[in-house]
Every structure is written in C-alpha cells, then in structure tokens.
C-alpha cells in the first residue's frame, strides 16, 4: 500500500466568553503562522462549549466572534478551512465510536475535567467527562497530524494518541483486510494503522500566559475577575489600565532569566513582552533588567496595544457583518464535511456498522 497520511494541521477554540491574550498568543497567532506551509483546518468547537450550560444567543454570538478573530488575525479562508464543529455531524458520530474505545480510567485522569467539574463531580454533565473523546474525534476525523495548542491541552492530545493507537490495534486485521492502513513507526515497530498518531505543537514563549492578578494561575476567559486578563475586545484604555494594575513584586526586573525564579508575575510580564515582540526572555531582560515596573509596564502596554488593536478593530468590523461570517462558516463546513464523510465511511466499514 502506498497510502500515506498527508500532513494536516487541525485546532479548535471554544466559543465561550471573550477571547483573551492567552488564546491569541498561545493558539490563534500560531494558527496563522502555520498556514504558510500546511493545509489547515480551524474549528470553532461549539459542541465542546455546551458541556457547560450556555445561553443560546450568547453561544451564537461567541461562535461568530471566534470565527471573526481567526479571520482578523490573518487566517486566509480562501486557502484553509474555518467552520463551526456542530455543522459537521460526523464529529459527534466519531466521538461515539471513540467513547467505546477510550477507557473510563483514561478519562478519569484528565485534569481539565477535575478542574472544571470542581468539588461536586456528580453534578457535572456526562459531556464534560467525555469531552476529550470529542476532541480526539475533531482531530482524527480529518486525520490531523499536527495540532497547535497551549500547554493546558497537552494531556488531551496524549489521550488522542492513545485512542488512535487502541483503535488501530483493536481493528488491525480489519484495517489490513480493507486495505485502509498506512504504515507508521511506533517505537521501534512498524505498524499498519488507520489513524495517525497526532503530534502536539506546544512551543514558543507563550504556551501558558498567566493571570495578571495571580502569576500562578492561567489567564482564562472564565476567571471571575476581568482585571486578570486582556480580552480581544478590550479598548486601548482597558489594556493600559490592566497592565498598569497587574500584580507585581516590589523588586526591579532582573538582568538574567534566573532572576525570574519564584517571581511568577514578573516572569509572566516578561514572557508576554517576549511573545509580543518575538524576543527570548533573556533578550528582553538584557534591555530592561534593572528597570522598575513603573517604567516597564507602560512600554509593555504600548507593545500590547500595537499588537492587539489592529485585530480587535478588524474583529469589530467583521462582527458588524454576521452574514459574511456565516457564509465563511457554511463554506468551511461544506469542505470539512467532504473530508469527514470519507473518514466516517471508512470507520463504519472498519468497525462493522452497516451503512
Ligand atoms: P479555549 O479557550 O480553552 O478553547 O482555548 C483555546 C486555545 O487557547 C487552546 O489551544 C488553549 O491551549 C489556548 N490557551 C487558552 N488559554 C491560554 C493561556 N492562558 N496561555 C496560552 N494558551 C492558552
Ligand atoms: N479542548 C480545546 C480547548 O479547550 C479546544 C479543542 C476542541 C481543540 N477540539 C480540539 C483543540 C481539537 C485542538 C484540537 O482549548
């Protein structure tokens, strides 16, 4: 068999609340960079959003708003696919098959579930528990080989590989019989599998942007304090104010990276600065080491405003034309459906589901 799985980038963002600087630097900005040399599919994962109760109107607005952010950040929808997950019913269908492949034990170890479910796990939705099998389905429906995400998604991508590997193993004879396999190297073994073992792309200076109020917590859309994050909808004044009020310690910036140890807030501001200016933290400190935060913060604010406001103003312009966004999503959905239908046809055949 000369089948080869072509490289394909897949990633997704949930339409819940406002996008933050963490989403932009950890994910969306990297989606844009990857489109130069890869064929990419970027999804707005609305089915993931409803694992926690959402207001229906807000969900629709947020779905369009994430799509607008993709486009405003520079994703070329004439060359790559942008769509919302629920349009392509095969996501839910493949997720069901994967629910029957993944083990309870695997899912019970997922830290995101533990965090989101909180103390009263009995009250969490079943969807929240099985969320990672849907994520695996998102990626593997397109046989995605590379997935750019922030650091918090690492465990979900490991699970995606475990699911692909177990599926390939459980059905290895059938996959070979149907001639649907692709040779791949796993450890030292060459095996014949249907699904690729996806590579996470978690790299660069911004895989984990922290809260502006607490340098040990992730910057998150769902943090109750709006001062903890920079939203992609913030005005210039908001951004400047949030950076001015960001928590720091009383010491000036160190001159070396080692000096950031045990100073999580200082480390976070330096890595945000580095990510926005494409500089290593060491280089930032060469320039600003010894300066007090009262001097560093206004410069950081200016850099952040310069990077973010062109995107936010383009998002605003796009959001005024929901019909355009809807047409992008519909068109992307059609292209995604064509690929998804093919994969699902194979999967039905492999598993033994009559068409
Ligand atoms: P979510 O908002 O959970 O759908 O996340 C969308 C993408 O943004 C995922 O790839 C996350 O890993 C990434 N992301 C979210 N928050 C951060 C953060 N604080 N720092 C870096 N990446 C983040
Ligand atoms: N779980 C991801 C997050 O919360 C979003 C997501 C859903 C995703 N499906 C995906 C990311 C597939 C990458 C690939 O950020």
Coordinates of C-alpha atoms and ligand atoms in Angstrom, one line a residue:
X1 CA 0.0 0.0 0.0
X2 CA 1.4 3.3 -0.9
X3 CA -1.1 5.2 1.2
X4 CA 0.5 8.0 3.1
X5 CA -1.3 10.3 5.5
X6 CA -0.6 13.8 4.4
X7 CA 0.3 16.4 6.9
X8 CA -2.7 18.3 8.1
X9 CA -3.0 20.9 10.9
X10 CA -6.2 20.9 13.0
X11 CA -7.1 23.0 16.0
X12 CA -10.1 24.4 17.8
X13 CA -11.2 27.1 20.2
X14 CA -14.3 27.1 22.3
X15 CA -16.9 29.8 21.8
X16 CA -17.3 30.6 25.5
X17 CA -16.8 34.2 26.7
X18 CA -14.3 36.6 25.3
X19 CA -11.1 35.5 23.7
X20 CA -8.0 36.5 25.7
X21 CA -4.4 37.4 25.1
X22 CA -3.6 33.8 26.1
X23 CA -5.8 32.4 23.3
X24 CA -4.2 34.8 20.9
X25 CA -0.5 34.2 21.8
X26 CA -0.9 30.5 22.8
X27 CA -3.1 29.5 19.9
X28 CA -4.5 31.8 17.2
X29 CA -1.3 33.6 16.3
X30 CA 0.4 30.3 15.8
X31 CA -2.5 29.1 13.6
X32 CA -1.8 32.0 11.3
X33 CA 1.9 31.2 11.1
X34 CA 1.3 27.5 10.3
X35 CA -1.0 28.3 7.3
X36 CA 2.1 29.3 5.2
X37 CA 3.3 25.8 4.8
X38 CA 0.5 23.5 5.8
X39 CA -3.0 22.7 4.9
X40 CA -5.1 23.8 8.0
X41 CA -8.5 23.3 9.5
X42 CA -9.5 25.7 12.2
X43 CA -12.7 24.9 14.1
X44 CA -15.0 26.8 16.5
X45 CA -15.9 24.0 18.8
X46 CA -19.5 24.8 19.8
X47 CA -20.3 21.2 20.8
X48 CA -17.5 21.5 23.4
X49 CA -18.9 24.7 24.7
X50 CA -22.3 23.1 25.6
X51 CA -20.6 20.7 28.0
X52 CA -21.3 23.6 30.4
X53 CA -24.6 25.4 30.2
X54 CA -24.6 28.3 27.7
X55 CA -27.1 30.9 26.8
X56 CA -28.2 30.0 23.2
X57 CA -28.0 33.6 21.9
X58 CA -24.6 34.2 23.5
X59 CA -23.4 30.9 22.1
X60 CA -24.2 32.0 18.6
X61 CA -22.6 35.4 19.1
X62 CA -19.5 33.8 20.6
X63 CA -19.2 31.3 17.7
X64 CA -19.2 34.1 15.2
X65 CA -16.8 36.1 17.3
X66 CA -14.2 33.3 17.4
X67 CA -14.5 33.0 13.6
X68 CA -14.1 36.7 13.3
X69 CA -10.9 36.5 15.5
X70 CA -9.5 33.8 13.2
X71 CA -10.1 35.9 10.2
X72 CA -9.0 39.2 11.8
X73 CA -5.8 37.6 13.0
X74 CA -5.0 36.7 9.4
X75 CA -6.3 33.2 8.6
X76 CA -6.9 33.0 4.9
X77 CA -10.3 31.4 4.4
X78 CA -9.8 31.1 0.7
X79 CA -7.0 28.6 1.3
X80 CA -7.8 27.0 4.6
X81 CA -11.0 25.7 6.3
X82 CA -12.8 27.6 9.1
X83 CA -16.1 26.2 10.3
X84 CA -18.1 25.5 13.4
X85 CA -18.0 22.0 14.7
X86 CA -21.7 21.3 15.0
X87 CA -22.3 21.8 11.3
X88 CA -20.4 18.6 10.6
X89 CA -22.4 15.8 12.2
X90 CA -19.6 13.3 11.9
X91 CA -17.8 14.9 14.9
X92 CA -20.5 13.6 17.2
X93 CA -20.6 10.3 15.4
X94 CA -16.9 9.6 15.6
X95 CA -16.9 10.7 19.2
X96 CA -19.4 8.0 20.0
X97 CA -17.2 5.4 18.4
X98 CA -14.3 6.8 20.5
X99 CA -16.4 6.7 23.6
X100 CA -16.4 3.0 23.1
X101 CA -12.6 2.8 22.6
X102 CA -11.5 5.1 25.4
X103 CA -11.5 3.6 28.9
X104 CA -13.1 5.2 32.0
X105 CA -9.7 5.2 33.7
X106 CA -8.1 7.3 31.0
X107 CA -10.8 9.9 31.2
X108 CA -10.9 9.9 35.0
X109 CA -7.3 11.1 35.0
X110 CA -7.9 14.3 32.9
X111 CA -7.0 17.3 35.0
X112 CA -9.2 19.7 33.0
X113 CA -12.3 17.7 33.9
X114 CA -11.3 17.7 37.6
X115 CA -10.8 21.5 37.5
X116 CA -14.0 22.2 35.6
X117 CA -16.2 19.8 37.5
X118 CA -15.0 21.2 40.8
X119 CA -15.9 19.6 44.0
X120 CA -19.3 18.3 43.1
X121 CA -18.5 15.9 40.2
X122 CA -21.8 14.2 40.5
X123 CA -23.4 17.3 39.0
X124 CA -21.0 17.6 36.1
X125 CA -22.5 16.8 32.7
X126 CA -21.6 13.5 31.1
X127 CA -20.4 15.6 28.1
X128 CA -17.9 17.3 30.3
X129 CA -16.5 14.0 31.3
X130 CA -16.3 12.6 27.8
X131 CA -15.1 16.0 26.3
X132 CA -11.7 14.6 25.3
X133 CA -13.1 11.8 23.2
X134 CA -14.9 14.5 21.1
X135 CA -11.7 16.4 20.9
X136 CA -9.9 13.3 19.6
X137 CA -12.8 12.9 17.1
X138 CA -12.3 16.5 15.9
X139 CA -8.7 15.9 15.1
X140 CA -8.9 12.3 13.8
X141 CA -11.9 12.9 11.6
X142 CA -9.5 14.8 9.4
X143 CA -6.6 12.6 10.2
X144 CA -4.9 15.6 11.6
X145 CA -1.2 15.2 12.1
X146 CA -0.2 18.4 13.8
X147 CA -2.2 20.3 16.5
X148 CA -1.1 23.7 17.7
X149 CA -2.5 24.4 21.2
X150 CA -1.5 25.9 24.6
X151 CA 0.1 23.9 27.3
X152 CA -3.2 23.1 29.0
X153 CA -4.2 20.8 26.2
X154 CA -1.2 18.5 26.3
X155 CA -3.0 15.8 28.3
X156 CA -5.9 15.8 25.8
X157 CA -3.5 15.3 22.9
X158 CA -1.8 12.4 24.7
X159 CA -5.3 10.8 25.1
X160 CA -5.9 11.4 21.4
X161 CA -2.8 9.4 20.6
X162 CA -3.9 6.6 23.0
X163 CA -7.3 6.5 21.3
X164 CA -5.8 6.3 17.8
X165 CA -3.4 3.6 18.8
X166 CA -6.1 1.5 20.5
X167 CA -8.4 1.8 17.5
X168 CA -5.5 0.9 15.2
X169 CA -4.7 -2.1 17.4
X170 CA -8.2 -3.3 18.1
X171 CA -9.1 -3.3 14.4
X172 CA -5.7 -4.1 12.9
X173 CA -6.8 -7.2 11.0
X174 CA -9.9 -5.5 9.6
X175 CA -7.9 -2.4 8.6
X176 CA -5.4 -4.6 6.7
X177 CA -8.2 -6.6 5.1
X178 CA -9.9 -3.5 3.8
X179 CA -6.5 -2.1 2.6
X180 CA -7.2 1.1 4.6
X181 CA -4.0 1.1 6.6
X182 CA -0.9 3.3 6.5
X183 CA 2.4 2.1 7.7
X184 CA 3.7 4.1 10.6
X185 CA 6.6 3.7 13.0
X186 CA 5.6 3.3 16.7
X187 CA 8.6 3.0 19.0
X188 CA 10.7 0.5 17.0
X189 CA 7.8 -1.3 15.4
X190 CA 6.3 -0.6 12.0
X191 CA 2.5 -0.9 12.3
X192 CA -0.3 -0.6 9.9
X193 CA -2.9 1.9 11.2
X194 CA -5.8 3.9 10.1
X195 CA -5.4 6.9 12.3
X196 CA -2.2 8.9 12.6
X197 CA -0.6 9.5 16.0
X198 CA -1.0 13.2 16.2
X199 CA 1.9 15.5 17.1
X200 CA 1.1 18.3 19.6
X201 CA 2.7 21.6 18.6
X202 CA 3.2 23.2 22.0
X203 CA 6.1 25.5 21.7
X204 CA 7.3 29.1 21.8
X205 CA 7.4 31.6 24.6
X206 CA 3.6 31.8 25.1
X207 CA 2.3 28.3 25.7
X208 CA 1.0 29.4 29.1
X209 CA 0.1 33.0 29.7
X210 CA -0.8 33.6 33.3
X211 CA -3.4 35.7 35.0
X212 CA -2.5 39.4 35.6
X213 CA -3.7 39.1 39.2
X214 CA -2.0 35.8 40.1
X215 CA 1.1 34.6 38.3
X216 CA 0.5 31.0 39.3
X217 CA -2.9 30.8 37.6
X218 CA -3.6 30.5 33.8
X219 CA -5.1 33.6 32.1
X220 CA -8.6 32.4 31.4
X221 CA -11.8 33.5 29.8
X222 CA -13.7 32.1 32.8
X223 CA -11.8 33.9 35.6
X224 CA -14.3 35.9 37.6
X225 CA -12.0 38.9 37.6
X226 CA -11.9 40.8 34.3
X227 CA -8.7 42.5 35.5
X228 CA -7.0 39.1 35.4
X229 CA -7.0 39.0 31.6
X230 CA -6.7 41.1 28.4
X231 CA -9.7 40.4 26.2
X232 CA -9.5 40.7 22.4
X233 CA -12.5 43.1 22.8
X234 CA -10.7 45.5 25.2
X235 CA -10.1 49.1 24.3
X236 CA -6.7 50.7 24.4
X237 CA -7.6 52.3 27.8
X238 CA -8.6 48.9 29.2
X239 CA -5.4 47.3 28.1
X240 CA -3.2 50.1 29.5
X241 CA -5.2 50.0 32.8
X242 CA -5.0 46.3 33.2
X243 CA -1.2 46.2 32.6
X244 CA -0.7 49.2 35.0
X245 CA -2.7 47.4 37.7
X246 CA -1.1 44.0 37.0
X247 CA 0.2 42.4 40.2
X248 CA 4.0 42.5 40.5
X249 CA 6.5 42.4 43.3
X250 CA 8.5 45.4 44.6
X251 CA 11.8 44.5 43.1
X252 CA 13.0 45.9 39.7
X253 CA 13.4 43.5 36.8
X254 CA 16.4 41.1 37.0
X255 CA 19.1 41.2 34.3
X256 CA 19.1 37.4 33.9
X257 CA 16.4 34.8 33.3
X258 CA 17.5 33.0 36.5
X259 CA 16.4 36.1 38.5
X260 CA 12.8 35.4 37.5
X261 CA 12.6 32.2 39.5
X262 CA 10.0 32.4 42.2
X263 CA 8.7 35.7 40.7
X264 CA 5.8 34.3 38.7
X265 CA 4.2 37.7 38.0
X266 CA 7.4 39.2 36.8
X267 CA 8.1 36.1 34.7
X268 CA 4.7 36.4 33.1
X269 CA 5.0 40.0 32.1
X270 CA 8.4 39.3 30.6
X271 CA 7.2 36.4 28.6
X272 CA 4.2 38.4 27.4
X273 CA 6.6 41.1 26.3
X274 CA 8.8 38.5 24.6
X275 CA 5.9 36.8 22.8
X276 CA 4.6 40.1 21.5
X277 CA 8.0 41.3 20.2
X278 CA 9.4 37.9 19.2
X279 CA 12.2 38.0 21.6
X280 CA 13.5 35.5 24.1
X281 CA 13.0 36.4 27.8
X282 CA 16.8 36.7 28.1
X283 CA 16.9 39.4 25.4
X284 CA 14.0 41.3 27.0
X285 CA 15.9 41.3 30.3
X286 CA 19.2 42.5 28.6
X287 CA 17.3 45.5 27.6
X288 CA 15.1 46.1 30.6
X289 CA 16.9 44.5 33.5
X290 CA 17.2 46.8 36.5
X291 CA 14.2 48.9 35.5
X292 CA 11.3 49.2 37.9
X293 CA 7.8 48.0 36.9
X294 CA 6.7 51.6 36.8
X295 CA 8.9 52.0 33.7
X296 CA 8.5 48.6 32.2
X297 CA 4.7 48.4 32.3
X298 CA 3.9 51.5 30.1
X299 CA 6.3 50.1 27.5
X300 CA 4.6 46.7 27.7
X301 CA 1.2 48.4 27.4
X302 CA 2.3 50.1 24.3
X303 CA 3.6 46.9 22.7
X304 CA 0.4 45.1 23.7
X305 CA -1.8 47.8 22.3
X306 CA 0.1 47.9 19.0
X307 CA -0.2 44.1 18.6
X308 CA -3.8 43.7 19.6
X309 CA -5.7 46.8 18.4
X310 CA -5.4 46.1 14.7
X311 CA -7.0 42.7 15.3
X312 CA -9.7 44.0 17.6
X313 CA -10.7 46.7 15.2
X314 CA -10.9 44.2 12.4
X315 CA -12.9 41.9 14.6
X316 CA -15.3 44.7 15.3
X317 CA -15.6 45.5 11.6
X318 CA -16.3 41.8 10.8
X319 CA -18.7 41.4 13.6
X320 CA -20.9 44.1 12.1
X321 CA -21.5 41.7 9.1
X322 CA -22.7 38.4 10.6
X323 CA -23.9 37.3 7.2
X324 CA -20.4 37.3 5.9
X325 CA -19.1 35.3 8.9
X326 CA -22.0 32.8 8.4
X327 CA -21.1 32.4 4.8
X328 CA -17.5 31.6 5.7
X329 CA -18.6 29.1 8.3
X330 CA -21.1 27.5 5.8
X331 CA -18.5 27.3 3.1
X332 CA -15.9 25.9 5.5
X333 CA -18.5 23.4 6.8
X334 CA -19.1 22.1 3.3
X335 CA -15.4 21.5 2.7
X336 CA -14.9 19.9 6.1
X337 CA -18.0 17.7 5.6
X338 CA -16.5 16.2 2.4
X339 CA -13.4 15.0 4.3
X340 CA -15.4 13.9 7.3
X341 CA -17.8 11.8 5.3
X342 CA -14.9 9.9 3.7
X343 CA -13.3 9.1 7.1
X344 CA -16.6 8.1 8.6
X345 CA -17.4 5.8 5.7
X346 CA -14.1 4.1 6.4
X347 CA -14.7 3.9 10.1
X348 CA -18.1 2.4 9.7
X349 CA -16.6 -0.3 7.5
X350 CA -13.7 -0.9 9.9
X351 CA -16.0 -1.2 12.9
X352 CA -18.7 -3.2 11.1
X353 CA -21.6 -0.7 11.0
X354 CA -23.9 -1.3 8.1
X355 CA -24.3 1.9 6.0
Ligands
LIG1 P1 -10.0 27.5 25.0 O1 -10.3 28.9 25.3 O2 -9.9 26.7 26.2 O3 -10.9 26.9 23.9 O4 -8.5 27.5 24.4 C1 -8.2 27.7 23.0 C2 -6.7 27.6 22.8 O5 -6.0 28.7 23.5 C3 -6.1 26.3 23.3 O6 -5.1 25.9 22.4 C4 -5.5 26.7 24.6 O7 -4.5 25.8 25.0 C5 -5.0 28.1 24.3 N1 -5.0 28.9 25.6 C6 -6.0 29.2 26.4 N2 -5.6 29.9 27.5 C7 -4.2 30.1 27.3 C8 -3.2 30.7 28.1 N3 -3.5 31.4 29.2 N4 -1.9 30.7 27.6 C9 -1.6 30.0 26.4 N5 -2.6 29.4 25.7 C10 -3.8 29.4 26.1
LIG2 N1 -10.2 21.5 24.2 C1 -9.7 22.6 23.5 C2 -9.6 23.8 24.5 O1 -10.3 23.8 25.4 C3 -10.5 23.0 22.3 C4 -10.5 21.9 21.3 C5 -11.5 21.1 21.0 C6 -9.4 21.5 20.4 N2 -11.2 20.3 20.0 C7 -9.9 20.5 19.6 C8 -8.1 22.0 20.3 C9 -9.1 19.8 18.7 C10 -7.3 21.3 19.3 C11 -7.8 20.3 18.5 O2 -8.8 24.7 24.3

